[in-house]
Coordinates of C-alpha atoms and ligand atoms in Angstrom, one line a residue:
X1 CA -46.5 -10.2 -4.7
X2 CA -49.4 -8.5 -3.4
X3 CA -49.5 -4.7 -2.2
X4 CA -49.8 -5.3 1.4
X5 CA -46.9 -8.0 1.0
X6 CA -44.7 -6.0 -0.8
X7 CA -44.9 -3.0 1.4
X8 CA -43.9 -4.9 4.3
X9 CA -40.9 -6.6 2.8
X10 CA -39.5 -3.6 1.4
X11 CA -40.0 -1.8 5.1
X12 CA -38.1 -4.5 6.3
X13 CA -35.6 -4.5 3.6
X14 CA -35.0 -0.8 4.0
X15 CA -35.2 -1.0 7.7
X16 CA -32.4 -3.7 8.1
X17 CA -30.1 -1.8 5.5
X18 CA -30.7 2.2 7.6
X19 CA -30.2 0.4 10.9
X20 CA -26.5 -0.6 9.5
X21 CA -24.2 0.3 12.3
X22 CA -20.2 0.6 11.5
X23 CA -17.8 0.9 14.2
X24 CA -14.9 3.6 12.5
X25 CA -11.4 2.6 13.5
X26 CA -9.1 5.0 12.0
X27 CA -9.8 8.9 11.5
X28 CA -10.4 9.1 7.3
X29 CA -11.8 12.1 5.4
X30 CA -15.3 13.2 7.4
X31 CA -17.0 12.6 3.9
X32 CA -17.6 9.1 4.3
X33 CA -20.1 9.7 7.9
X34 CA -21.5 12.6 5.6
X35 CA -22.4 10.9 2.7
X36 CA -23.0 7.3 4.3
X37 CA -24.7 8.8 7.4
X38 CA -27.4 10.7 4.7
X39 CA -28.2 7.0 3.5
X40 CA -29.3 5.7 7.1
X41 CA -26.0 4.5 8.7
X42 CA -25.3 5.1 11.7
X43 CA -21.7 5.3 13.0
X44 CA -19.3 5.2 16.5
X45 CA -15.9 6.4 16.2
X46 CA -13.0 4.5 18.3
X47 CA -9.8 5.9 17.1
X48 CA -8.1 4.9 21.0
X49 CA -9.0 1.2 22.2
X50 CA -6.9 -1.4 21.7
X51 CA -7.8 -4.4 20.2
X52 CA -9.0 -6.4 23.6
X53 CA -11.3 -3.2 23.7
X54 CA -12.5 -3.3 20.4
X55 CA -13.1 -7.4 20.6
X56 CA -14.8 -6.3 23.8
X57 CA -17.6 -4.6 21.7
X58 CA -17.4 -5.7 18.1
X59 CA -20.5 -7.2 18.1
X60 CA -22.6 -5.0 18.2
X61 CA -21.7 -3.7 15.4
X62 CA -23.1 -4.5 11.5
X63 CA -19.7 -2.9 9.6
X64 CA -16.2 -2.0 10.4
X65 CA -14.3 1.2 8.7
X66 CA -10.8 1.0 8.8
X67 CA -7.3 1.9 7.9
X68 CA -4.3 -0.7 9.8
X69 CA -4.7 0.0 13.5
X70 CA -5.9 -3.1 14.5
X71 CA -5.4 -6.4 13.5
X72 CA -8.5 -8.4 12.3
X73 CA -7.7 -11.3 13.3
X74 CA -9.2 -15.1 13.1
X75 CA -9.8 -14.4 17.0
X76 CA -11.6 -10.5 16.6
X77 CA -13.5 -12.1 13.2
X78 CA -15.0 -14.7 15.1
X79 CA -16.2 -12.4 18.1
X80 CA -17.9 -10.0 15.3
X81 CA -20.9 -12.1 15.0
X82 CA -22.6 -9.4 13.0
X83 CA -20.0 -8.1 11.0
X84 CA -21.7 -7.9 7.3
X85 CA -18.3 -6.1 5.7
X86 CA -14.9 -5.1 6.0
X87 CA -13.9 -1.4 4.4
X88 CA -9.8 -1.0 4.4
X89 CA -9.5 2.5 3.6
X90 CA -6.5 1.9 1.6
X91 CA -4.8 -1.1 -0.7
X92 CA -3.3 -3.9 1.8
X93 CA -5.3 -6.4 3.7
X94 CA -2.9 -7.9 5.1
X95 CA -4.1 -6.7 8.8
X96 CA -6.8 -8.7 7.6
X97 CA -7.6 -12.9 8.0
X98 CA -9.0 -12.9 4.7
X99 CA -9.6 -16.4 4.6
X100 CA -11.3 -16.5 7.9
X101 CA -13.6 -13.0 6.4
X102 CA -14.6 -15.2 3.3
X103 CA -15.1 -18.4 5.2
X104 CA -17.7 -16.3 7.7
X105 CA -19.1 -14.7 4.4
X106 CA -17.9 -10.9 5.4
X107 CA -17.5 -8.5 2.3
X108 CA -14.1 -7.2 2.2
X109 CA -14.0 -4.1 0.2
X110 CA -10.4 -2.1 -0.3
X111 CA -9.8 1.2 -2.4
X112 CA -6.3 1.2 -4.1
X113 CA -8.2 3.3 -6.6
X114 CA -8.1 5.8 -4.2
X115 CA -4.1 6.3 -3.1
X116 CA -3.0 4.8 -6.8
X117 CA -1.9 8.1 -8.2
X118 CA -0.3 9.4 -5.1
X119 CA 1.9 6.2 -5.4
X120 CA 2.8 6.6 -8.9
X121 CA 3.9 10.0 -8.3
X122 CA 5.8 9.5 -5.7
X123 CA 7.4 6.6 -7.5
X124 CA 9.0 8.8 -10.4
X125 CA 9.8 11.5 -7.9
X126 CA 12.2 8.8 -5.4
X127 CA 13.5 7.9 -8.6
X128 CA 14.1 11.5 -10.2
X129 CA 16.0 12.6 -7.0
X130 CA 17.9 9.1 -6.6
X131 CA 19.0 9.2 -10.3
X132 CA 20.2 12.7 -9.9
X133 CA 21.7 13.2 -6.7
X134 CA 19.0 16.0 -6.0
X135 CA 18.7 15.6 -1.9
X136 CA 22.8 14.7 -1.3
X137 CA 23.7 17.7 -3.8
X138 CA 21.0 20.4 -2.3
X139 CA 22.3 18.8 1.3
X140 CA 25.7 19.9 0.5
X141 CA 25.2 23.3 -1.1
X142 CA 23.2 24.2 2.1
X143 CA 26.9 23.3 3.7
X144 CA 28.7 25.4 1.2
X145 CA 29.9 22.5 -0.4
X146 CA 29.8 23.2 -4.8
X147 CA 30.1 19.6 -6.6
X148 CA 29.4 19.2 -9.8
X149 CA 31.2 16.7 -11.4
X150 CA 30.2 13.7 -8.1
X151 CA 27.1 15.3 -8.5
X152 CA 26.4 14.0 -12.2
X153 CA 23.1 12.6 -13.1
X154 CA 21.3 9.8 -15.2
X155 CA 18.6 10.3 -17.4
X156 CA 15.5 7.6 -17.3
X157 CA 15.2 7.9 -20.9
X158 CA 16.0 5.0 -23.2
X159 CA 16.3 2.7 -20.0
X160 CA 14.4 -0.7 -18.8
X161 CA 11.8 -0.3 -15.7
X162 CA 10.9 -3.7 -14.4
X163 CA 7.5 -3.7 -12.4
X164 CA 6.6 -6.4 -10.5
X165 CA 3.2 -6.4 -9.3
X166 CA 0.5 -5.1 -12.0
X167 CA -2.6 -3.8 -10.6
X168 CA -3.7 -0.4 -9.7
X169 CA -0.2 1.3 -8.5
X170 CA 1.6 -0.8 -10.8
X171 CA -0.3 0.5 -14.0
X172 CA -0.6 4.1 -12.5
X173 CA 3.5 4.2 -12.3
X174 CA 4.0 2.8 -16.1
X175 CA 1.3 5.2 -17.4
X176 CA 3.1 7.9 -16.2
X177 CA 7.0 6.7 -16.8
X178 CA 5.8 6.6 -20.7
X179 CA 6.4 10.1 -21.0
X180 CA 10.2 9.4 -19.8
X181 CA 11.1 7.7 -23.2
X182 CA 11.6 4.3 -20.9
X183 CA 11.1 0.5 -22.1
X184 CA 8.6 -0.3 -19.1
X185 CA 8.1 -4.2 -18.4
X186 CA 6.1 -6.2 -15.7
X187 CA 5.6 -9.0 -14.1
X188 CA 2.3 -10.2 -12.3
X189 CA 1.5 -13.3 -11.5
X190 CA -1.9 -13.4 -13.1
X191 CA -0.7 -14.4 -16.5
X192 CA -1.4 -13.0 -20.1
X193 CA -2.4 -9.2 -18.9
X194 CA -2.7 -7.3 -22.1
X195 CA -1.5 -3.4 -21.1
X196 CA -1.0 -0.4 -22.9
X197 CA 1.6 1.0 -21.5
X198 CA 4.1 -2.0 -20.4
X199 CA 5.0 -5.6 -21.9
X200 CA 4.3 -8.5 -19.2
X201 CA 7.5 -10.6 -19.1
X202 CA 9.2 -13.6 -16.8
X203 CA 10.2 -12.8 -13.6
X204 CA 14.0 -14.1 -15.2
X205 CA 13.6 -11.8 -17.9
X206 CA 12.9 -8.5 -16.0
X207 CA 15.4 -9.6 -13.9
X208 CA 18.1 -9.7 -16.9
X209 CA 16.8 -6.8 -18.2
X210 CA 15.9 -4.1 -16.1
X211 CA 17.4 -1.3 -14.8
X212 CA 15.3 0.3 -12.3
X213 CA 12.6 -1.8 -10.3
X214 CA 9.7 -0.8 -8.4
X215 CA 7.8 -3.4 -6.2
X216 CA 3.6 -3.1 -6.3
X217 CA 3.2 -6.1 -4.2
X218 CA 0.8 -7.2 -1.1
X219 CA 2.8 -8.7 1.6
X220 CA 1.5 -12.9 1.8
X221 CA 3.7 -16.1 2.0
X222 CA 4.8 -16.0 -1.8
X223 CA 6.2 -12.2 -1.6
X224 CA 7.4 -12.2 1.5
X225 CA 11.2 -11.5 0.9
X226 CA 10.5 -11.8 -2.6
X227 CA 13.8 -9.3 -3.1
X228 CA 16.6 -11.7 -1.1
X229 CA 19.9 -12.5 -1.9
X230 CA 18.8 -14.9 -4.7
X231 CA 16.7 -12.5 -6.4
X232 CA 19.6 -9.7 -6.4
X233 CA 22.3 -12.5 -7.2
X234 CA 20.0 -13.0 -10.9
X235 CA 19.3 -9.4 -11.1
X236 CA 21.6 -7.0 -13.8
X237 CA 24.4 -4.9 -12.0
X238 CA 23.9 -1.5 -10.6
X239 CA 20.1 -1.6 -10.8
X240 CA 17.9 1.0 -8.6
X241 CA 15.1 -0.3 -6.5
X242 CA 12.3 1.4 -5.1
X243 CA 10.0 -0.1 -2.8
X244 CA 7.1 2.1 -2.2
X245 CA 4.7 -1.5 -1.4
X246 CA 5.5 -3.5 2.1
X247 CA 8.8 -3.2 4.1
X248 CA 8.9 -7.3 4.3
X249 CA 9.3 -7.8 0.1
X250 CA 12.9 -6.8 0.8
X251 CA 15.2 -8.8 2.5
X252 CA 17.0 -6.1 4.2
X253 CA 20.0 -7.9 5.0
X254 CA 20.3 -9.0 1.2
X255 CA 19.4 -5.1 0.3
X256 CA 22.5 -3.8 2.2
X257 CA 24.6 -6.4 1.1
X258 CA 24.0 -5.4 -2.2
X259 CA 24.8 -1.9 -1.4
X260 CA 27.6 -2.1 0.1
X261 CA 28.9 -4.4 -2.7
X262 CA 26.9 -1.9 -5.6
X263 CA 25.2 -4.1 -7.1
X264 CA 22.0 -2.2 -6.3
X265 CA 23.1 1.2 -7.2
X266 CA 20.6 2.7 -5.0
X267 CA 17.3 2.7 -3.4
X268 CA 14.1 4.2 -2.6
X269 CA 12.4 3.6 0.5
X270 CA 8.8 4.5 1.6
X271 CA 8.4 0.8 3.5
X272 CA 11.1 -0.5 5.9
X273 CA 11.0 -4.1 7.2
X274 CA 11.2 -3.2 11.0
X275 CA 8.9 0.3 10.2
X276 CA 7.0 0.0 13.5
X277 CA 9.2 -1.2 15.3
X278 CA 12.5 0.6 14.6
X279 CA 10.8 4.2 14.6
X280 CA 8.0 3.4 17.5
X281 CA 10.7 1.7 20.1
X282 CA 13.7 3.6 20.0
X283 CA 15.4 0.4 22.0
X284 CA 15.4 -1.7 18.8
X285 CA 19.0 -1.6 17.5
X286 CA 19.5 -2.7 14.1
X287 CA 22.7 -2.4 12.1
X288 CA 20.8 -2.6 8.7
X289 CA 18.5 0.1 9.5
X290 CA 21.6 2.2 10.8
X291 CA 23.3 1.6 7.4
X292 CA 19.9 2.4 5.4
X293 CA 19.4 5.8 7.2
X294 CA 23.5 7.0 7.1
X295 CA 23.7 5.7 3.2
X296 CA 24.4 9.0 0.9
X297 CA 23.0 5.5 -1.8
X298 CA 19.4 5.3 -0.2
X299 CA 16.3 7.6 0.3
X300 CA 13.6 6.8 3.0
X301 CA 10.5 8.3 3.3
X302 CA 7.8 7.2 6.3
X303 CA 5.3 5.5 4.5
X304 CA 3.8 8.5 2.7
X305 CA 4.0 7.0 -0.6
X306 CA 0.0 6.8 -0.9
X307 CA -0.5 9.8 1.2
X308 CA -1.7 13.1 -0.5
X309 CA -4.2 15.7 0.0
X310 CA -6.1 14.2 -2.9
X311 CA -5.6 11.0 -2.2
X312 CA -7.4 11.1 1.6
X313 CA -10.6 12.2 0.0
X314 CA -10.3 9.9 -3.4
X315 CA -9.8 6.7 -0.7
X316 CA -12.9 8.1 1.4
X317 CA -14.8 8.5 -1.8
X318 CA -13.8 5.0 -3.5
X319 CA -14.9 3.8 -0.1
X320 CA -18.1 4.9 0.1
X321 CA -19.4 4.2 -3.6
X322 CA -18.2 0.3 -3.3
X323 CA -20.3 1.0 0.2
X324 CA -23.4 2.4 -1.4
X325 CA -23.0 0.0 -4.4
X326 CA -23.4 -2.8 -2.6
X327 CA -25.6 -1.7 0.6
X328 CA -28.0 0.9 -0.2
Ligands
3PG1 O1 -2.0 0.0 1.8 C1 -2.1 1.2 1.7 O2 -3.1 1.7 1.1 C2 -1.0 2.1 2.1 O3 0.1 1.4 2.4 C3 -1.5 2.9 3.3 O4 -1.7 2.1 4.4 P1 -2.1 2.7 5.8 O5 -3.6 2.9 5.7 O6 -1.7 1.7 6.8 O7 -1.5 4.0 6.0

């Protein structure tokens, strides 16, 4: 190409890319306008509007930054007429048509790499304080109440952990659970996954053998209520669950029945079915959720699973290198 050419096509080219403009939707670490803003983005913040607001404006903008506040929708994709990507500052898309992105040829980028570890940790810790009575005990000696004996443990060590789901939290939870002495299986649906930390069996298999379970799952049409009365019906008795992935894997209904019946010894919580709803609207009444939250069998924690110190600015970070990987 000749000089004069060439220098005008890689103004152009570089002129395009600084003139990116990304409409932030959620408040994230400030290092992703710091680093990305240093490589000729430009950015607008909108942590209030709603989503009519938002579709109001959308396009005008090149990028979108977000965490789950608002619903991408087929209708807010279509209005974004100059949307080149999608960032979810965080694992699940599901606040996002990803069919209707790919079909308008929008880059969806994610960063589970980002809140992986804070998962995993969190995993072994619901289980460490389910397993041994840790909250219900310290509850009661704050009372004045001294059992031992109801108060007796179970040790991880020689047992079966069944993982369903096998990406990035999946693998960060068996790398750790090694240390515990456990047998750690999985299943994914991508078949053949060679791992060395866990084994990949059937979903029947995990199912007759495991004694612990912890879901890594997106939410879509084939996991949806992937945990219902069916699945607990094949599943060994007094198994623990922990659900650290999306409220609507479990069948709540078929969770409590299990309970109350102990074939689920207990459960871990960080993702509720009605989440929003039941802690948002205080006028939503749900007998489920009132057993969940007064069972001495069940631990819930709001959604925090993914949400460390470390892991705000590993997201942010993950974020902006798939960004500047792709874009600068
Ligand atoms: O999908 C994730 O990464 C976590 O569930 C966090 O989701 P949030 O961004 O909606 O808090």
């Amino acid at each position: 190409m000749p000089q004069k050419f060439f220098s005008a096509f890689v103004l152009k080219y570089s002129k395009k890319k600084s003139k990116m403009k990304i409409l932030l939707l959620d408040k994230n670490h400030p290092l992703i306008e710091k680093q990305l803003s240093a490589k000729g983005f430009t950015f607008e913040e909108d942590f209030t509007s709603t989503y009519d607001e938002v579709l109001e404006k959308i396009s005008n903008f090149d990028a979108v930054i977000i965490r789950s506040r608002i619903p991408l929708d087929e209708n807010f994709l279509r209005h974004a007429k100059h949307l080149k990507f999608i960032a979810r500052v965080g694992a699940g898309m599901e606040n996002i048509n990803v069919k209707v992105a790919e079909e308008l040829g929008i880059t969806l980028i994610n960063s589970p790499e980002g809140n992986r570890d804070a998962v995993a940790e969190q995993v072994l810790g619901m289980l460490l304080l389910l397993m041994n009575r840790l909250i219900i005990s310290s509850e009661e000696v704050k009372k004045g109440i001294w059992k031992r004996e109801e108060n007796r443990g179970e040790e991880i060590l020689g047992k079966t952990f069944g993982i369903i789901g096998y990406g990035n939290m999946g693998k960060a939870v068996a790398k750790r659970l090694q240390g515990f002495g456990a047998k750690i299986i999985f299943h994914d649906i991508l078949p053949n996954l060679q791992d060395e930390f866990a084994s990949q069996v059937s979903l029947e298999e995990l199912q007759q053998s495991a004694d612990f379970i912890s879901l890594h799952l997106p939410i879509n049409e084939s996991t949806h209520y992937i945990i219902n009365e069916d699945f607990i019906s094949k599943m060994k008795n007094n198994f623990y669950l922990i659900n650290t992935a999306r409220g609507k894997n479990v069948e709540t209904s078929a969770l409590v029945k299990a309970l109350k019946s102990g074939k689920i010894k207990g459960a871990a919580l960080d993702v509720l079915e009605f989440e929003k709803a039941s802690f948002e609207n205080i006028e939503v009444k749900n007998d489920n959720l009132e057993f969940l939250l007064n069972s001495e069998k069940v631990i819930i924690t709001p959604h925090i699973a993914g949400w460390t110190v470390e892991s705000k600015e590993k997201l942010a970070q993950v974020i902006v290198d798939k960004i500047l990987l792709k874009y600068s």
